[in-house]
Amino acid sequence: MFQSQLFPKTQKIPPKSADSINHKLLVRAGFIDQLMTGSFTLLPLGFRVVTKINNLIREELDAIGGQEMLMPLLHPKSIWNESGRWEKAKEVMFQFKDNHGKEYALSFTHEEVVMDLIRKHIKSYKDLPLSVYHFSTKFRNEKRARSGIIRGREFMMNDLYSAHVSEEDMLNYYFKVVEAYKKIFKRLGFVIKVTEASGGVFTQNNTHEFQVLSENGEDTIFYCDKCDWGQNKEIFAGSAGDSCPKCKKGEVIKANSIEVGNTFPLGTWYADRMKVFYADERGMKKPVSFASYGIGSTRVLGALVEVSHDDKGIIWFPQVSPFDVHLIDLSGDSMDDKRANEIYSRLFDDGIDVLYDDRQLSAGEKLADADLIGIPFRLVVSLQTGDKIEVKKRNEDETQLLSYDELLKMLSG
Ligand code: ATP
Ligand code: MG
């Protein structure tokens, strides 16, 4: 991709409304644009990152038998009345009427819709278990939409739903998903704390939140510095400094965090209300046991910036970077850009995704943009580099001069 054609250009000044690092940097670097509070466009760079995040999630969910589909975002009031959530969840739902006075809501989650699908299409125990997911926009009437793209009123979520013949089978699969989530967040580059939270009205079971430690995070969690114990502040009865209630050896640490995922072992709460049954081996009607799971892909985009940046800009982890390398031509007017062009096409042929700064700008401006955008490898070609390429990692200060083959080896290593 030629940077001269990339939409839009970077900005020196962050928007006045931006109160968080991710908002400032993502807007300045040209990844997102705010239409209004809590509502963002994913610009080409931002869309590339979210696509990578989603593909990584997709791989791990497919590996545990998830089937991808796509559900509608416009829901009739009747489906929400079946669970009672039209009234109970009124605060977060965008509800409205059509021309005929009929009432609808914009999707804020999909449990009811999935339950309706199961009710229509699952007949017997032979049709279970089932695991389906989608990626879609969610709408929530958030009271305080802040923290940039981390808390939107319209945002992208991956939500997975699983249905089972029994609580036991559900819990069995549920913990498989918990492991898959840990893998997803590790692959994304996060250090994750899994914290228990209350199941609320839905279930006796605890739910699990996947929390990224972050100074500016809106959540407060408690976790053990030695084992995997963790709870959110709503259910933890002790205080920081206590000895760990699980391993007894560690100390309880209190920290700010960003919730990037949440899993809910719901049981038969929905089946009981929406009359979702299957026939068991003896033909007896039994309620379907259910669980739901969600990851906020656009919140992940914001959280990645919160945990990986410096005063110059974003520092992408390679697996989610919008491009593999940032090639910068600093040969200026004094020399033609033949050499940079040649390296660009060789990298392209070798399957490396390149952002190529072919613009007629000063070295200072180009390098500042590279730091702001944050691609993990910066490749400079100039009069000084001869037939070599100056390579610098975004998170290190040293540069090294490499031949093309050495560079390729480093990128594939
Ligand atoms: P929060 O407590 O942060 O408001 P939640 O617990 O209400 O979130 P869930 O219903 O658990 O959210 O949604 C699953 C996931 O969707 C969350 O873990 C988060 O990653 C993402 N998410 C939820 N609300 C938002 C939002 N307003 N903007 C962006 N992502 C969100
Ligand atoms: Mg949650």
CSV table of C-alpha atoms and ligand atoms in Angstrom, one decimal:
chain,number,residue,atom,x,y,z
A,1,MET,CA,0.0,0.0,0.0
A,2,PHE,CA,1.3,3.4,-1.0
A,3,GLN,CA,1.1,5.8,2.0
A,4,SER,CA,0.5,8.7,-0.5
A,5,GLN,CA,-2.9,7.0,-1.1
A,6,LEU,CA,-3.7,5.9,2.4
A,7,PHE,CA,-6.9,7.5,3.8
A,8,PRO,CA,-6.8,9.6,5.9
A,9,LYS,CA,-3.7,11.5,6.7
A,10,THR,CA,-2.3,11.6,10.3
A,11,GLN,CA,-3.1,14.5,12.6
A,12,LYS,CA,-0.7,16.4,14.9
A,13,ILE,CA,-3.4,17.4,17.5
A,14,PRO,CA,-5.7,15.0,19.2
A,15,PRO,CA,-9.4,15.8,19.2
A,16,LYS,CA,-10.6,18.0,22.1
A,17,SER,CA,-13.2,15.4,23.2
A,18,ALA,CA,-10.5,12.6,23.6
A,19,ASP,CA,-9.9,11.8,27.3
A,20,SER,CA,-8.0,8.6,26.9
A,21,ILE,CA,-4.7,7.5,25.3
A,22,ASN,CA,-6.3,5.0,22.9
A,23,HIS,CA,-8.8,7.7,21.6
A,24,LYS,CA,-6.0,10.2,21.1
A,25,LEU,CA,-3.6,7.9,19.4
A,26,LEU,CA,-6.1,6.0,17.3
A,27,VAL,CA,-7.6,9.2,15.9
A,28,ARG,CA,-4.2,11.0,15.4
A,29,ALA,CA,-2.7,8.0,13.6
A,30,GLY,CA,-5.8,7.6,11.4
A,31,PHE,CA,-7.3,4.3,12.7
A,32,ILE,CA,-10.7,5.6,13.8
A,33,ASP,CA,-12.9,8.6,13.4
A,34,GLN,CA,-15.6,9.7,15.9
A,35,LEU,CA,-19.0,10.4,14.4
A,36,MET,CA,-20.5,11.3,17.8
A,37,THR,CA,-19.8,10.2,21.4
A,38,GLY,CA,-19.6,6.4,21.4
A,39,SER,CA,-19.9,5.9,17.6
A,40,PHE,CA,-16.8,5.4,15.5
A,41,THR,CA,-15.8,4.6,11.9
A,42,LEU,CA,-13.0,2.0,11.6
A,43,LEU,CA,-10.9,3.7,9.0
A,44,PRO,CA,-8.7,1.5,6.7
A,45,LEU,CA,-5.9,1.0,9.2
A,46,GLY,CA,-8.3,0.4,12.1
A,47,PHE,CA,-10.3,-2.0,10.0
A,48,ARG,CA,-7.1,-4.0,9.2
A,49,VAL,CA,-6.4,-4.5,12.9
A,50,VAL,CA,-9.9,-5.5,13.8
A,51,THR,CA,-9.9,-7.9,10.9
A,52,LYS,CA,-6.8,-9.5,12.3
A,53,ILE,CA,-8.3,-9.7,15.8
A,54,ASN,CA,-11.5,-11.3,14.4
A,55,ASN,CA,-9.6,-13.8,12.3
A,56,LEU,CA,-7.6,-14.9,15.3
A,57,ILE,CA,-10.8,-15.3,17.4
A,58,ARG,CA,-12.3,-17.2,14.5
A,59,GLU,CA,-9.4,-19.7,14.3
A,60,GLU,CA,-9.7,-20.5,18.0
A,61,LEU,CA,-13.5,-20.8,18.0
A,62,ASP,CA,-13.5,-23.0,14.9
A,63,ALA,CA,-10.9,-25.2,16.7
A,64,ILE,CA,-13.5,-26.0,19.4
A,65,GLY,CA,-16.3,-26.7,17.0
A,66,GLY,CA,-17.9,-23.2,16.7
A,67,GLN,CA,-19.9,-22.6,13.6
A,68,GLU,CA,-20.0,-19.1,12.2
A,69,MET,CA,-23.3,-17.4,11.1
A,70,LEU,CA,-24.7,-13.9,11.1
A,71,MET,CA,-27.9,-12.9,13.0
A,72,PRO,CA,-30.1,-9.8,12.5
A,73,LEU,CA,-29.6,-6.6,14.5
A,74,LEU,CA,-33.2,-5.5,14.3
A,75,HIS,CA,-35.3,-7.5,16.8
A,76,PRO,CA,-39.1,-7.5,17.4
A,77,LYS,CA,-40.3,-6.6,20.9
A,78,SER,CA,-42.0,-10.0,21.1
A,79,ILE,CA,-38.8,-12.0,21.4
A,80,TRP,CA,-37.5,-9.8,24.2
A,81,ASN,CA,-40.8,-10.1,26.0
A,82,GLU,CA,-40.4,-13.9,26.1
A,83,SER,CA,-37.4,-13.6,28.4
A,84,GLY,CA,-38.7,-10.5,30.2
A,85,ARG,CA,-35.7,-8.5,29.1
A,86,TRP,CA,-37.7,-5.9,27.1
A,87,GLU,CA,-38.5,-4.3,30.5
A,88,LYS,CA,-35.5,-5.5,32.5
A,89,ALA,CA,-32.9,-4.3,30.0
A,90,LYS,CA,-34.7,-1.2,28.9
A,91,GLU,CA,-31.9,1.0,30.1
A,92,VAL,CA,-29.3,-0.3,27.8
A,93,MET,CA,-31.5,-1.1,24.8
A,94,PHE,CA,-32.3,1.3,21.9
A,95,GLN,CA,-36.0,0.7,21.5
A,96,PHE,CA,-38.2,2.4,19.0
A,97,LYS,CA,-41.4,2.2,16.8
A,98,ASP,CA,-41.8,1.7,13.1
A,99,ASN,CA,-44.3,3.6,10.9
A,100,HIS,CA,-47.1,1.3,12.0
A,101,GLY,CA,-46.4,1.8,15.7
A,102,LYS,CA,-44.8,-1.7,16.0
A,103,GLU,CA,-42.0,-1.8,18.5
A,104,TYR,CA,-38.4,-3.0,17.9
A,105,ALA,CA,-35.0,-2.9,19.5
A,106,LEU,CA,-31.5,-2.8,18.1
A,107,SER,CA,-29.4,-5.8,19.2
A,108,PHE,CA,-27.4,-5.4,22.4
A,109,THR,CA,-26.8,-9.2,22.6
A,110,HIS,CA,-28.3,-12.3,21.0
A,111,GLU,CA,-29.3,-14.9,23.6
A,112,GLU,CA,-33.0,-14.6,22.8
A,113,VAL,CA,-32.4,-14.9,19.0
A,114,VAL,CA,-30.2,-18.0,19.4
A,115,MET,CA,-32.8,-19.6,21.7
A,116,ASP,CA,-35.5,-19.0,19.1
A,117,LEU,CA,-33.2,-20.7,16.5
A,118,ILE,CA,-32.7,-23.7,18.8
A,119,ARG,CA,-36.4,-23.9,19.5
A,120,LYS,CA,-37.1,-24.1,15.8
A,121,HIS,CA,-34.3,-26.3,14.7
A,122,ILE,CA,-33.2,-28.6,17.5
A,123,LYS,CA,-35.5,-31.6,18.1
A,124,SER,CA,-33.7,-34.3,20.0
A,125,TYR,CA,-30.6,-35.0,22.1
A,126,LYS,CA,-29.0,-36.1,18.8
A,127,ASP,CA,-29.0,-32.5,17.6
A,128,LEU,CA,-26.9,-31.4,20.6
A,129,PRO,CA,-24.5,-30.0,21.6
A,130,LEU,CA,-24.4,-26.9,19.4
A,131,SER,CA,-21.9,-24.1,19.3
A,132,VAL,CA,-22.6,-21.1,17.1
A,133,TYR,CA,-21.1,-17.6,16.9
A,134,HIS,CA,-21.1,-14.4,14.9
A,135,PHE,CA,-19.3,-11.1,14.7
A,136,SER,CA,-21.7,-8.1,14.6
A,137,THR,CA,-22.4,-4.6,15.8
A,138,LYS,CA,-24.0,-4.3,19.2
A,139,PHE,CA,-25.9,-1.2,20.3
A,140,ARG,CA,-26.0,-0.2,24.0
A,141,ASN,CA,-27.4,3.0,25.5
A,142,GLU,CA,-24.3,3.5,27.6
A,143,LYS,CA,-24.8,6.2,30.2
A,144,ARG,CA,-21.2,7.4,30.0
A,145,ALA,CA,-19.6,6.6,26.7
A,146,ARG,CA,-16.0,7.4,27.3
A,147,SER,CA,-12.5,5.8,27.1
A,148,GLY,CA,-12.7,6.2,23.3
A,149,ILE,CA,-13.5,3.0,21.4
A,150,ILE,CA,-13.3,1.0,24.6
A,151,ARG,CA,-16.8,2.0,25.5
A,152,GLY,CA,-18.9,2.6,22.5
A,153,ARG,CA,-22.7,2.9,22.1
A,154,GLU,CA,-22.2,1.0,18.9
A,155,PHE,CA,-19.3,-1.5,18.9
A,156,MET,CA,-18.2,-4.8,17.4
A,157,MET,CA,-18.6,-8.0,19.4
A,158,ASN,CA,-17.9,-11.6,18.8
A,159,ASP,CA,-20.5,-13.6,20.6
A,160,LEU,CA,-20.6,-17.4,20.9
A,161,TYR,CA,-23.5,-19.4,22.2
A,162,SER,CA,-23.6,-23.1,23.2
A,163,ALA,CA,-26.5,-25.4,23.9
A,164,HIS,CA,-26.4,-28.7,25.7
A,165,VAL,CA,-28.4,-31.6,27.0
A,166,SER,CA,-27.3,-31.1,30.6
A,167,GLU,CA,-25.7,-28.7,33.0
A,168,GLU,CA,-22.8,-31.0,33.2
A,169,ASP,CA,-22.2,-31.1,29.5
A,170,MET,CA,-22.6,-27.3,29.4
A,171,LEU,CA,-20.0,-26.7,32.1
A,172,ASN,CA,-17.7,-29.1,30.4
A,173,TYR,CA,-17.8,-27.1,27.2
A,174,TYR,CA,-17.9,-23.8,29.0
A,175,PHE,CA,-14.4,-24.5,30.5
A,176,LYS,CA,-13.2,-25.4,27.1
A,177,VAL,CA,-14.3,-22.0,25.9
A,178,VAL,CA,-12.6,-20.4,28.9
A,179,GLU,CA,-9.3,-22.1,27.8
A,180,ALA,CA,-9.9,-21.0,24.2
A,181,TYR,CA,-10.4,-17.4,25.4
A,182,LYS,CA,-7.2,-17.5,27.4
A,183,LYS,CA,-5.4,-18.7,24.2
A,184,ILE,CA,-7.0,-15.9,22.1
A,185,PHE,CA,-6.0,-13.2,24.5
A,186,LYS,CA,-2.5,-14.6,24.9
A,187,ARG,CA,-2.1,-14.7,21.1
A,188,LEU,CA,-3.4,-11.1,20.9
A,189,GLY,CA,-0.5,-10.1,23.1
A,190,PHE,CA,-2.3,-9.4,26.4
A,191,VAL,CA,-1.5,-10.5,29.9
A,192,ILE,CA,-4.9,-11.6,31.1
A,193,LYS,CA,-6.4,-12.1,34.6
A,194,VAL,CA,-9.5,-14.2,34.7
A,195,THR,CA,-11.8,-13.0,37.4
A,196,GLU,CA,-14.9,-14.5,38.8
A,197,ALA,CA,-18.1,-12.4,38.8
A,198,SER,CA,-21.6,-13.1,40.0
A,199,GLY,CA,-24.0,-14.8,37.7
A,200,GLY,CA,-26.7,-12.3,38.6
A,201,VAL,CA,-30.3,-13.4,38.2
A,202,PHE,CA,-29.4,-15.9,35.4
A,203,THR,CA,-27.5,-18.6,37.2
A,204,GLN,CA,-26.1,-19.9,40.5
A,205,ASN,CA,-22.7,-20.4,38.7
A,206,ASN,CA,-20.1,-17.7,38.7
A,207,THR,CA,-19.4,-16.0,35.4
A,208,HIS,CA,-15.9,-15.2,34.2
A,209,GLU,CA,-14.4,-11.9,33.1
A,210,PHE,CA,-11.2,-11.6,31.1
A,211,GLN,CA,-9.4,-8.6,32.3
A,212,VAL,CA,-6.4,-6.7,30.9
A,213,LEU,CA,-4.4,-4.9,33.5
A,214,SER,CA,-4.4,-1.2,32.6
A,215,GLU,CA,-3.8,1.9,34.7
A,216,ASN,CA,-6.7,3.8,33.1
A,217,GLY,CA,-9.1,0.8,33.0
A,218,GLU,CA,-12.6,1.4,34.3
A,219,ASP,CA,-12.8,-1.9,36.2
A,220,THR,CA,-11.3,-2.8,39.5
A,221,ILE,CA,-10.2,-6.4,40.1
A,222,PHE,CA,-8.4,-8.5,42.8
A,223,TYR,CA,-6.1,-11.3,41.8
A,224,CYS,CA,-3.4,-13.5,43.4
A,225,ASP,CA,0.2,-12.7,42.6
A,226,LYS,CA,1.0,-16.5,42.8
A,227,CYS,CA,-1.9,-18.5,41.4
A,228,ASP,CA,-4.8,-18.0,39.0
A,229,TRP,CA,-7.3,-16.8,41.5
A,230,GLY,CA,-9.2,-13.6,40.7
A,231,GLN,CA,-12.5,-11.9,41.5
A,232,ASN,CA,-14.0,-8.6,40.5
A,233,LYS,CA,-14.8,-6.0,43.1
A,234,GLU,CA,-18.5,-6.8,43.1
A,235,ILE,CA,-18.0,-10.2,44.7
A,236,PHE,CA,-14.7,-9.9,46.6
A,237,ALA,CA,-15.3,-9.5,50.3
A,238,GLY,CA,-11.7,-8.9,51.4
A,239,SER,CA,-9.1,-6.3,50.6
A,240,ALA,CA,-5.7,-5.8,48.9
A,241,GLY,CA,-2.9,-7.4,50.8
A,242,ASP,CA,-5.0,-10.3,52.1
A,243,SER,CA,-3.5,-13.8,51.6
A,244,CYS,CA,-4.9,-15.6,48.6
A,245,PRO,CA,-8.2,-17.4,49.5
A,246,LYS,CA,-7.3,-20.2,47.0
A,247,CYS,CA,-3.6,-21.0,47.3
A,248,LYS,CA,-3.0,-19.3,50.7
A,249,LYS,CA,0.5,-18.6,49.6
A,250,GLY,CA,0.1,-15.5,47.4
A,251,GLU,CA,-1.0,-12.0,48.1
A,252,VAL,CA,-4.2,-10.4,46.9
A,253,ILE,CA,-3.4,-7.5,44.5
A,254,LYS,CA,-5.9,-4.8,43.6
A,255,ALA,CA,-5.6,-3.3,40.1
A,256,ASN,CA,-7.4,-1.3,37.4
A,257,SER,CA,-8.3,-3.3,34.3
A,258,ILE,CA,-10.2,-3.4,31.0
A,259,GLU,CA,-12.8,-6.2,30.6
A,260,VAL,CA,-12.2,-7.6,27.1
A,261,GLY,CA,-14.2,-10.7,27.4
A,262,ASN,CA,-17.0,-12.3,29.5
A,263,THR,CA,-18.4,-15.8,29.7
A,264,PHE,CA,-21.7,-16.8,31.1
A,265,PRO,CA,-22.7,-20.4,32.1
A,266,LEU,CA,-26.4,-19.6,32.0
A,267,GLY,CA,-28.0,-23.0,32.5
A,268,THR,CA,-31.8,-23.3,31.8
A,269,TRP,CA,-32.9,-19.8,32.7
A,270,TYR,CA,-33.6,-19.0,29.0
A,271,ALA,CA,-35.0,-22.4,28.1
A,272,ASP,CA,-37.5,-22.2,31.1
A,273,ARG,CA,-38.8,-18.8,30.0
A,274,MET,CA,-38.7,-19.3,26.2
A,275,LYS,CA,-39.8,-23.0,26.3
A,276,VAL,CA,-36.8,-24.4,24.6
A,277,PHE,CA,-36.9,-28.2,24.9
A,278,TYR,CA,-35.3,-31.2,23.3
A,279,ALA,CA,-36.4,-34.9,23.5
A,280,ASP,CA,-34.1,-37.2,25.4
A,281,GLU,CA,-33.4,-40.9,24.7
A,282,ARG,CA,-36.8,-41.9,26.1
A,283,GLY,CA,-38.6,-39.1,24.3
A,284,MET,CA,-39.0,-37.0,27.4
A,285,LYS,CA,-39.1,-33.2,27.1
A,286,LYS,CA,-36.0,-31.6,28.7
A,287,PRO,CA,-34.9,-27.9,28.9
A,288,VAL,CA,-31.8,-27.0,26.9
A,289,SER,CA,-28.8,-26.0,29.0
A,290,PHE,CA,-27.2,-22.8,27.6
A,291,ALA,CA,-24.1,-20.6,27.8
A,292,SER,CA,-23.0,-17.4,26.1
A,293,TYR,CA,-19.6,-15.9,25.6
A,294,GLY,CA,-18.5,-12.5,24.3
A,295,ILE,CA,-15.3,-10.6,23.2
A,296,GLY,CA,-15.5,-7.0,22.2
A,297,SER,CA,-13.3,-6.8,19.1
A,298,THR,CA,-13.3,-3.0,18.9
A,299,ARG,CA,-12.7,-2.8,22.7
A,300,VAL,CA,-9.7,-5.1,22.1
A,301,LEU,CA,-8.4,-2.6,19.5
A,302,GLY,CA,-8.5,0.2,22.2
A,303,ALA,CA,-7.1,-2.0,24.9
A,304,LEU,CA,-4.1,-3.0,22.7
A,305,VAL,CA,-3.2,0.7,22.4
A,306,GLU,CA,-3.6,1.3,26.1
A,307,VAL,CA,-1.1,-1.4,26.9
A,308,SER,CA,1.3,-0.9,24.1
A,309,HIS,CA,2.4,2.7,23.3
A,310,ASP,CA,4.9,5.3,24.1
A,311,ASP,CA,5.0,9.1,24.0
A,312,LYS,CA,5.5,9.0,20.2
A,313,GLY,CA,2.7,6.7,19.3
A,314,ILE,CA,1.3,3.2,19.1
A,315,ILE,CA,3.4,0.0,19.3
A,316,TRP,CA,1.6,-2.8,17.5
A,317,PHE,CA,2.3,-6.4,18.3
A,318,PRO,CA,3.2,-8.1,15.0
A,319,GLN,CA,0.2,-10.4,15.0
A,320,VAL,CA,-2.3,-7.5,15.0
A,321,SER,CA,-0.3,-4.8,13.2
A,322,PRO,CA,-2.1,-3.3,10.2
A,323,PHE,CA,1.0,-4.0,8.1
A,324,ASP,CA,4.0,-6.2,8.6
A,325,VAL,CA,6.5,-3.5,7.8
A,326,HIS,CA,6.7,0.2,7.2
A,327,LEU,CA,9.1,0.9,4.3
A,328,ILE,CA,10.3,4.5,4.2
A,329,ASP,CA,12.0,6.1,1.3
A,330,LEU,CA,14.4,8.8,2.5
A,331,SER,CA,16.4,9.2,-0.8
A,332,GLY,CA,14.6,12.5,-1.3
A,333,ASP,CA,14.8,14.4,-4.5
A,334,SER,CA,18.6,13.8,-4.8
A,335,MET,CA,18.2,10.3,-6.1
A,336,ASP,CA,15.3,8.5,-7.8
A,337,ASP,CA,13.3,6.1,-5.7
A,338,LYS,CA,14.1,3.1,-7.8
A,339,ARG,CA,15.7,1.2,-5.0
A,340,ALA,CA,12.8,1.6,-2.5
A,341,ASN,CA,10.3,0.7,-5.3
A,342,GLU,CA,12.3,-2.4,-6.0
A,343,ILE,CA,12.3,-3.4,-2.3
A,344,TYR,CA,8.6,-2.7,-2.2
A,345,SER,CA,7.8,-5.1,-5.0
A,346,ARG,CA,10.2,-7.8,-3.7
A,347,LEU,CA,8.5,-7.7,-0.3
A,348,PHE,CA,5.1,-7.8,-2.0
A,349,ASP,CA,6.1,-10.9,-4.0
A,350,ASP,CA,7.4,-12.5,-0.8
A,351,GLY,CA,4.0,-12.1,0.8
A,352,ILE,CA,5.0,-9.3,3.2
A,353,ASP,CA,2.3,-6.7,3.9
A,354,VAL,CA,4.0,-3.3,3.3
A,355,LEU,CA,3.0,0.2,4.0
A,356,TYR,CA,5.3,2.2,1.7
A,357,ASP,CA,5.9,5.8,2.5
A,358,ASP,CA,6.5,7.1,-1.0
A,359,ARG,CA,5.5,10.7,-0.1
A,360,GLN,CA,7.6,13.8,-0.8
A,361,LEU,CA,8.0,14.8,2.8
A,362,SER,CA,10.9,15.6,5.2
A,363,ALA,CA,12.6,12.7,6.9
A,364,GLY,CA,11.4,14.1,10.3
A,365,GLU,CA,7.8,14.1,9.2
A,366,LYS,CA,8.0,10.6,7.8
A,367,LEU,CA,9.7,9.1,10.8
A,368,ALA,CA,7.3,10.8,13.2
A,369,ASP,CA,4.4,9.3,11.3
A,370,ALA,CA,6.0,5.9,11.4
A,371,ASP,CA,6.3,6.1,15.2
A,372,LEU,CA,2.7,7.3,15.5
A,373,ILE,CA,1.2,4.6,13.4
A,374,GLY,CA,3.4,2.0,15.2
A,375,ILE,CA,4.1,-0.8,12.7
A,376,PRO,CA,6.6,-3.1,14.4
A,377,PHE,CA,9.3,-3.0,11.8
A,378,ARG,CA,10.6,0.2,10.1
A,379,LEU,CA,12.7,-0.2,7.0
A,380,VAL,CA,14.6,2.9,5.8
A,381,VAL,CA,16.1,3.2,2.4
A,382,SER,CA,18.3,6.3,1.8
A,383,LEU,CA,21.5,7.4,0.1
A,384,GLN,CA,23.4,6.3,3.3
A,385,THR,CA,22.1,2.8,3.3
A,386,GLY,CA,23.7,1.8,0.0
A,387,ASP,CA,22.4,-1.6,-1.1
A,388,LYS,CA,21.4,-2.4,2.4
A,389,ILE,CA,18.2,-1.6,4.4
A,390,GLU,CA,18.2,0.1,7.7
A,391,VAL,CA,15.9,-1.9,10.0
A,392,LYS,CA,14.5,-0.7,13.3
A,393,LYS,CA,12.0,-2.3,15.6
A,394,ARG,CA,9.3,0.1,16.9
A,395,ASN,CA,9.9,-1.0,20.5
A,396,GLU,CA,13.7,-0.8,20.3
A,397,ASP,CA,16.2,2.1,19.7
A,398,GLU,CA,18.9,0.3,17.8
A,399,THR,CA,19.0,0.2,14.1
A,400,GLN,CA,20.8,-2.4,11.9
A,401,LEU,CA,21.8,-2.6,8.3
A,402,LEU,CA,20.6,-5.7,6.6
A,403,SER,CA,20.7,-7.2,3.2
A,404,TYR,CA,17.3,-8.1,1.6
A,405,ASP,CA,17.8,-11.7,2.4
A,406,GLU,CA,18.8,-11.1,6.0
A,407,LEU,CA,15.7,-8.9,6.4
A,408,LEU,CA,13.4,-11.6,4.9
A,409,LYS,CA,14.9,-14.2,7.3
A,410,MET,CA,14.3,-11.9,10.3
A,411,LEU,CA,10.7,-11.2,9.3
A,412,SER,CA,9.9,-14.9,8.8
A,413,GLY,CA,11.8,-15.9,12.0
B,1,ATP,P1,-19.0,-3.3,30.8
B,1,ATP,O1,-19.1,-3.9,32.2
B,1,ATP,O2,-17.6,-2.9,30.4
B,1,ATP,O3,-20.1,-2.3,30.5
B,1,ATP,P2,-20.5,-5.6,30.0
B,1,ATP,O4,-20.1,-6.5,31.1
B,1,ATP,O5,-21.8,-4.9,30.1
B,1,ATP,O6,-19.3,-4.5,29.8
B,1,ATP,P3,-20.8,-7.9,28.3
B,1,ATP,O7,-22.3,-7.9,28.1
B,1,ATP,O8,-20.1,-8.8,29.2
B,1,ATP,O9,-20.4,-6.3,28.6
B,1,ATP,O10,-20.2,-7.9,26.8
B,1,ATP,C1,-19.1,-8.8,26.4
B,1,ATP,C2,-18.0,-8.0,25.9
B,1,ATP,O11,-18.3,-7.0,25.0
B,1,ATP,C3,-17.2,-7.2,27.0
B,1,ATP,O12,-16.4,-8.1,27.7
B,1,ATP,C4,-16.5,-6.2,26.2
B,1,ATP,O13,-15.3,-6.7,25.6
B,1,ATP,C5,-17.5,-5.8,25.1
B,1,ATP,N1,-18.3,-4.6,25.4
B,1,ATP,C6,-19.3,-4.5,26.2
B,1,ATP,N2,-19.8,-3.3,26.3
B,1,ATP,C7,-19.0,-2.6,25.4
B,1,ATP,C8,-19.0,-1.2,24.9
B,1,ATP,N3,-19.9,-0.4,25.4
B,1,ATP,N4,-18.1,-0.8,24.0
B,1,ATP,C9,-17.2,-1.7,23.5
B,1,ATP,N5,-17.2,-3.0,23.9
B,1,ATP,C10,-18.1,-3.4,24.8
B,2,MG,MG,-19.3,-8.2,31.0
